């Protein structure tokens, strides 16, 4: 395996490759972020990206570099005959992202797109039990996804906006759980947390209503700041009851005093909350490389989530329901 | 006190009047529903409604008759100089309901409108702690209100529709907690539970997004059937955290077996879930009669909730955001 | 009904008699505690105790006076042909308490002893589900019973000691749930909270191990001060799992902040925690008077709990296991 | 590092050594249990134990072989100048185990004894917060430790009995949390689960009361079969409230149906429940080897727990309180 990108998320992937007995880390590529340090920590070498494309021993590439490089690296990796595990999004532009689809035509290569939440054991159990009909036929879905604290305004400017940067995970989760085509999107968004986010042209708070072709309804709640840690919850209402996944808590310790029972803190952010998910995702990539599984999320899932994000953005800015064209979500 | 209406909710009020040491039940009026039985059970007499208007010893009237009689009884009671505790709604029609406002001009009489949830100790504590700033400034609000099981289609036909019949409580709760004027309403609704409800021209499932003038957002989720009892939950997200009220459970008993911990059932429906609220509400009416308090919810709150319900209905039927005129919510 | 004793617990019983449609309060007797005020509040009269014995319209007597008067009032009430609902204990002395048993020989009169916890809906549900075999055959039992705050040392002096005053409820609960004869008692007790309690010759903290004839084991934990409200929990471990009853909490409101989720306070003390139990207990007394039920707890249950309390006290003072004579618990 | 013992727990330690960047696994020793397979899985070699003693590159030895070999391997490792991480117990015999103490006199080598629960993040957080005085001064302690299902009777015969085999972890936890010398032990034990365990001369259910010199009380509850997974809970009652650690649950998923809310299963057994603890323990051993920390639990802690286990066994068999000699716990 080669790893492109030695930043925060690259480090996570490096550790998970190292800890996975089916994978070994051939090299780390990063012209900017200290590939050497990361390579040394995992007993491997820093390398130029051309080494990755030309080394036949490298069968898979993990792309964890900055977002604007995802698409080019992915297309090069496909040309070089590698399987790809790319952090989301492939690109901020739907039309450009579609080029990955074309590049894969007629190929056995696979692109695993990093929708890490599908690999979280809690959400995965919820999806499995829902699909098995434990609460009957799904009717509506509530997804809460609030970050602990807002990013700096500088990040906001290159983020693509709350819907492409943050809600996109929730759109993917909604598609995965609803298991049905989405017909329309309504979003109401506001700047309630940080005026600088508004000045950057973005929102910091949003509520989205998705509607599927059969009338199933899904609510997504997004906030850039919860004030109480990373809030990642899902409730799925079915004809036979409800199934939900709750937040993870640091420890099981509780303190009881005269003001009542106090639980420990909620896990704070994605590196911690989804630590297990990242390891399982990497193991799944090993399965994909070995031909034992198709990617649980691929480039088309990325495109569909992006289409919904764009529709939500348009809805929030026009205050109107936006219909999603069937062809966009094919 | 006189009680008009000896049905299900009338019986609750009769018991709460009897148990309240500050109130006594002078008579029960109900031409249809066995006023005699109820009167006998509480050591009082059945009476004709004219007796109520003419008896100077009766200072308050509780109106718990069928919805289409609420307005006329309320207006007559006002004319007769009584204080009124009327079950919601005053009327299904906003313009007609406004006549109560006119009738009260220049009077010291009060109309307490039966938005029972404001009296629930859980929601009341949430409102108080929110208003005290325990989680900072309120930003968004989630209200879940799902009934255990759908009513018969015959009920649906005269109910006024899901928004006026069911969501109206949630619109009132939203107004109370948001404490700010609502600017627009979006509703997406569907028939997912019982086709007969659709044939009656109504919906059985709805998600509503309210937006206040300052951009605060509120989601309301309604369903005519939860499959797991009466689901009545609120989450209020503020700048300093979140405060929530959860469902009530029959007992604190849990069973632990190899499939895990199982709690006892959720309380099933409103007579049980809001039993305490009804008693507190009646005690509050005693305060209102004695001039110690203004009604926590009055005819204007009823009108405002009705305006929101009509806006939601229009939104659901047109698939567009409906702006609420400031004058309607004055 | 006549009520003897107008103190804190007498007031509770007066209200429950008044609210019970099958019962009416004929008079209140209390030479010391303002029987007049209480009588007036419930539209009845204060009376001399002789009036109670001689009035044939009074079929039941509720004895809520000071502990040292329980036995004499109970015996007089039996002689006068009344049914008795007496707060526990009948007497601090096992031999004297046994005189109630003798007095009832050949009579249809009943003594309901005020072990209020048996009437708590949570513990009653636990008992019923346990008896129905929901977790198989009962093996061991844990009872936690900690008061919010210690009583003044003056109370301690006349209380009979922690085992007769406090643990006695737990001994009764243990007997009820174990449904089997107890063979031996071991208690380890200490003064950890208030030295004044130790100076009064009593303990403020105790752990008790009961053993039944078939080897079932029960742990009781007592403390005069929890620091977090009234801690009243039971866990029953069976061959097929565990069933437990947890503490009651003031409201369902939770606050989520960066230190985690905080629930509302635990209900603080017995008047609040067992409010429902007292009402149900009084309704049960109506059943007993009407011959529809035998007392759920009677004078023999009182004696058995007292025997266990004495055994625990002896064990704590000698640091030895105390065997309970079969004849004492017959 | 050398690993002695390639069984179930040896495999855990091998994986944790491999995943720890500060440690490397030099060889695996096991004459019986397929050292080769385990060595191959972790890219190392199987070896004879003499190789371990003579290889100067090996600074630490992990002993995870059968209990009857612990003492000899530990003494040999000490003679060979290695640091030792030995699974508990060093030996079933207090006097023999004391030989490790003697062997270490004048040496800088350390013995880390495998009381894995001290490394569990939940219990470690509880201990830290308790020691920091979050609930004031500790008064009493409840430890629940129930296995999911009983071992086969063949295991029982060589196990040393429930107190040395199972409760010993709880005695260590009690000592760690009480942080005070224990004065006496009372145990009541029974055969309630499997008669074969009784025929093997052992108990399957026990309740133990420990008392410290200052009168602090600790209850330990042990059962060989819970029926609902691995039950590992602690409650510590202090002068300012209570702090507790609860069971871990497989996922955060809950299902709500008409019978109420059902959580996911409790984690079933120690390999899963203490997976994190084993990894942290191994990292702690790296600290010990590097001289950065003293063992959190050492041979003397092993001896003290063993003394308490023997006292509990004697108490259960004689039905008397057993005083623990101060010299045994020095």
GROMACS .gro file of N, CA, C and O in nm, chain D residues 235-285:
model
  204
 1225UNK      N    1  -1.947   0.041   4.260
 1225UNK     CA    2  -2.004   0.164   4.313
 1225UNK      C    3  -1.925   0.202   4.438
 1225UNK      O    4  -1.909   0.118   4.528
 1226UNK      N    5  -1.879   0.325   4.442
 1226UNK     CA    6  -1.800   0.372   4.557
 1226UNK      C    7  -1.877   0.486   4.622
 1226UNK      O    8  -1.899   0.590   4.561
 1227UNK      N    9  -1.918   0.463   4.746
 1227UNK     CA   10  -2.001   0.558   4.819
 1227UNK      C   11  -1.912   0.644   4.908
 1227UNK      O   12  -1.839   0.592   4.993
 1228UNK      N   13  -1.918   0.776   4.889
 1228UNK     CA   14  -1.834   0.865   4.967
 1228UNK      C   15  -1.915   0.965   5.047
 1228UNK      O   16  -2.039   0.967   5.039
 1229UNK      N   17  -1.844   1.048   5.120
 1229UNK     CA   18  -1.914   1.146   5.204
 1229UNK      C   19  -1.983   1.252   5.120
 1229UNK      O   20  -2.072   1.321   5.169
 1230UNK      N   21  -1.947   1.264   4.992
 1230UNK     CA   22  -2.008   1.367   4.908
 1230UNK      C   23  -2.084   1.312   4.790
 1230UNK      O   24  -2.110   1.384   4.693
 1231UNK      N   25  -2.120   1.185   4.795
 1231UNK     CA   26  -2.194   1.127   4.683
 1231UNK      C   27  -2.140   0.991   4.646
 1231UNK      O   28  -2.075   0.924   4.726
 1232UNK      N   29  -2.167   0.949   4.525
 1232UNK     CA   30  -2.128   0.815   4.482
 1232UNK      C   31  -2.068   0.822   4.343
 1232UNK      O   32  -2.112   0.902   4.260
 1233UNK      N   33  -1.968   0.739   4.317
 1233UNK     CA   34  -1.912   0.729   4.183
 1233UNK      C   35  -1.913   0.583   4.143
 1233UNK      O   36  -1.888   0.496   4.225
 1234UNK      N   37  -1.954   0.556   4.019
 1234UNK     CA   38  -1.974   0.419   3.977
 1234UNK      C   39  -1.922   0.396   3.837
 1234UNK      O   40  -1.918   0.488   3.756
 1235UNK      N   41  -1.886   0.272   3.808
 1235UNK     CA   42  -1.851   0.233   3.672
 1235UNK      C   43  -1.946   0.123   3.632
 1235UNK      O   44  -1.968   0.026   3.707
 1236UNK      N   45  -2.004   0.137   3.515
 1236UNK     CA   46  -2.110   0.045   3.471
 1236UNK      C   47  -2.054  -0.055   3.368
 1236UNK      O   48  -1.939  -0.045   3.326
 1237UNK      N   49  -2.135  -0.148   3.328
 1237UNK     CA   50  -2.096  -0.244   3.226
 1237UNK      C   51  -2.080  -0.179   3.089
 1237UNK      O   52  -2.142  -0.077   3.060
 1238UNK      N   53  -1.999  -0.242   3.006
 1238UNK     CA   54  -1.987  -0.197   2.868
 1238UNK      C   55  -2.086  -0.275   2.781
 1238UNK      O   56  -2.111  -0.392   2.803
 1239UNK      N   57  -2.137  -0.203   2.684
 1239UNK     CA   58  -2.242  -0.259   2.598
 1239UNK      C   59  -2.187  -0.267   2.455
 1239UNK      O   60  -2.108  -0.183   2.414
 1240UNK      N   61  -2.227  -0.370   2.381
 1240UNK     CA   62  -2.171  -0.396   2.247
 1240UNK      C   63  -2.175  -0.273   2.156
 1240UNK      O   64  -2.075  -0.234   2.098
 1241UNK      N   65  -2.292  -0.216   2.140
 1241UNK     CA   66  -2.305  -0.095   2.059
 1241UNK      C   67  -2.402  -0.001   2.131
 1241UNK      O   68  -2.466  -0.040   2.228
 1242UNK      N   69  -2.414   0.120   2.079
 1242UNK     CA   70  -2.506   0.218   2.137
 1242UNK      C   71  -2.648   0.202   2.081
 1242UNK      O   72  -2.734   0.284   2.109
 1243UNK      N   73  -2.669   0.098   2.003
 1243UNK     CA   74  -2.799   0.081   1.937
 1243UNK      C   75  -2.906   0.037   2.037
 1243UNK      O   76  -2.883  -0.051   2.120
 1244UNK      N   77  -3.021   0.101   2.029
 1244UNK     CA   78  -3.138   0.065   2.110
 1244UNK      C   79  -3.255   0.040   2.018
 1244UNK      O   80  -3.270   0.108   1.916
 1245UNK      N   81  -3.340  -0.053   2.057
 1245UNK     CA   82  -3.464  -0.074   1.982
 1245UNK      C   83  -3.581  -0.039   2.073
 1245UNK      O   84  -3.588  -0.085   2.186
 1246UNK      N   85  -3.672   0.043   2.021
 1246UNK     CA   86  -3.791   0.081   2.097
 1246UNK      C   87  -3.912   0.013   2.035
 1246UNK      O   88  -3.946   0.038   1.919
 1247UNK      N   89  -3.977  -0.070   2.113
 1247UNK     CA   90  -4.101  -0.132   2.065
 1247UNK      C   91  -4.206  -0.122   2.175
 1247UNK      O   92  -4.183  -0.057   2.277
 1248UNK      N   93  -4.319  -0.187   2.154
 1248UNK     CA   94  -4.426  -0.168   2.252
 1248UNK      C   95  -4.390  -0.222   2.391
 1248UNK      O   96  -4.453  -0.183   2.489
 1249UNK      N   97  -4.290  -0.309   2.399
 1249UNK     CA   98  -4.248  -0.352   2.534
 1249UNK      C   99  -4.144  -0.260   2.594
 1249UNK      O  100  -4.097  -0.283   2.704
 1250UNK      N  101  -4.106  -0.156   2.521
 1250UNK     CA  102  -4.014  -0.058   2.577
 1250UNK      C  103  -3.881  -0.055   2.505
 1250UNK      O  104  -3.866  -0.114   2.398
 1251UNK      N  105  -3.785   0.016   2.565
 1251UNK     CA  106  -3.653   0.034   2.504
 1251UNK      C  107  -3.562  -0.082   2.541
 1251UNK      O  108  -3.551  -0.118   2.657
 1252UNK      N  109  -3.500  -0.140   2.440
 1252UNK     CA  110  -3.406  -0.251   2.464
 1252UNK      C  111  -3.268  -0.210   2.416
 1252UNK      O  112  -3.250  -0.174   2.300
 1253UNK      N  113  -3.172  -0.213   2.506
 1253UNK     CA  114  -3.033  -0.182   2.470
 1253UNK      C  115  -2.969  -0.303   2.404
 1253UNK      O  116  -3.026  -0.412   2.401
 1254UNK      N  117  -2.850  -0.285   2.353
 1254UNK     CA  118  -2.775  -0.395   2.295
 1254UNK      C  119  -2.717  -0.480   2.409
 1254UNK      O  120  -2.720  -0.441   2.526
 1255UNK      N  121  -2.664  -0.597   2.376
 1255UNK     CA  122  -2.608  -0.689   2.477
 1255UNK      C  123  -2.491  -0.628   2.552
 1255UNK      O  124  -2.419  -0.545   2.500
 1256UNK      N  125  -2.474  -0.675   2.673
 1256UNK     CA  126  -2.353  -0.644   2.747
 1256UNK      C  127  -2.236  -0.720   2.685
 1256UNK      O  128  -2.254  -0.832   2.635
 1257UNK      N  129  -2.118  -0.661   2.689
 1257UNK     CA  130  -2.001  -0.733   2.639
 1257UNK      C  131  -1.986  -0.862   2.717
 1257UNK      O  132  -2.000  -0.864   2.839
 1258UNK      N  133  -1.952  -0.967   2.645
 1258UNK     CA  134  -1.971  -1.097   2.706
 1258UNK      C  135  -1.864  -1.144   2.803
 1258UNK      O  136  -1.894  -1.197   2.909
 1259UNK      N  137  -1.736  -1.126   2.766
 1259UNK     CA  138  -1.639  -1.183   2.858
 1259UNK      C  139  -1.507  -1.107   2.854
 1259UNK      O  140  -1.491  -1.011   2.781
 1260UNK      N  141  -1.412  -1.155   2.931
 1260UNK     CA  142  -1.297  -1.071   2.964
 1260UNK      C  143  -1.209  -1.035   2.845
 1260UNK      O  144  -1.155  -0.925   2.841
 1261UNK      N  145  -1.198  -1.123   2.747
 1261UNK     CA  146  -1.112  -1.090   2.633
 1261UNK      C  147  -1.165  -0.968   2.560
 1261UNK      O  148  -1.089  -0.888   2.507
 1262UNK      N  149  -1.295  -0.956   2.557
 1262UNK     CA  150  -1.357  -0.843   2.489
 1262UNK      C  151  -1.368  -0.723   2.585
 1262UNK      O  152  -1.330  -0.611   2.551
 1263UNK      N  153  -1.419  -0.751   2.706
 1263UNK     CA  154  -1.441  -0.644   2.803
 1263UNK      C  155  -1.312  -0.573   2.840
 1263UNK      O  156  -1.311  -0.454   2.863
 1264UNK      N  157  -1.203  -0.650   2.846
 1264UNK     CA  158  -1.077  -0.592   2.891
 1264UNK      C  159  -0.974  -0.580   2.778
 1264UNK      O  160  -0.854  -0.570   2.805
 1265UNK      N  161  -1.021  -0.580   2.654
 1265UNK     CA  162  -0.928  -0.569   2.540
 1265UNK      C  163  -0.843  -0.444   2.552
 1265UNK      O  164  -0.720  -0.448   2.537
 1266UNK      N  165  -0.905  -0.332   2.580
 1266UNK     CA  166  -0.829  -0.208   2.596
 1266UNK      C  167  -0.734  -0.217   2.715
 1266UNK      O  168  -0.622  -0.169   2.709
 1267UNK      N  169  -0.783  -0.276   2.824
 1267UNK     CA  170  -0.701  -0.288   2.945
 1267UNK      C  171  -0.574  -0.366   2.916
 1267UNK      O  172  -0.464  -0.328   2.960
 1268UNK      N  173  -0.583  -0.475   2.839
 1268UNK     CA  174  -0.464  -0.554   2.809
 1268UNK      C  175  -0.362  -0.473   2.730
 1268UNK      O  176  -0.241  -0.482   2.754
 1269UNK      N  177  -0.409  -0.393   2.636
 1269UNK     CA  178  -0.317  -0.311   2.556
 1269UNK      C  179  -0.249  -0.204   2.643
 1269UNK      O  180  -0.129  -0.181   2.632
 1270UNK      N  181  -0.328  -0.142   2.730
 1270UNK     CA  182  -0.273  -0.039   2.818
 1270UNK      C  183  -0.174  -0.100   2.917
 1270UNK      O  184  -0.070  -0.043   2.948
 1271UNK      N  185  -0.209  -0.220   2.964
 1271UNK     CA  186  -0.121  -0.292   3.058
 1271UNK      C  187   0.015  -0.320   2.993
 1271UNK      O  188   0.120  -0.304   3.056
 1272UNK      N  189   0.011  -0.361   2.867
 1272UNK     CA  190   0.138  -0.391   2.799
 1272UNK      C  191   0.219  -0.263   2.779
 1272UNK      O  192   0.342  -0.264   2.793
 1273UNK      N  193   0.150  -0.154   2.750
 1273UNK     CA  194   0.221  -0.027   2.736
 1273UNK      C  195   0.281   0.015   2.870
 1273UNK      O  196   0.392   0.070   2.875
 1274UNK      N  197   0.209  -0.012   2.976
 1274UNK     CA  198   0.262   0.015   3.110
 1274UNK      C  199   0.387  -0.070   3.136
 1274UNK      O  200   0.484  -0.023   3.197
 1275UNK      N  201   0.387  -0.194   3.088
 1275UNK     CA  202   0.505  -0.280   3.106
 1275UNK      C  203   0.626  -0.219   3.033
 1275UNK      O  204   0.739  -0.223   3.083
   0.00000   0.00000   0.00000
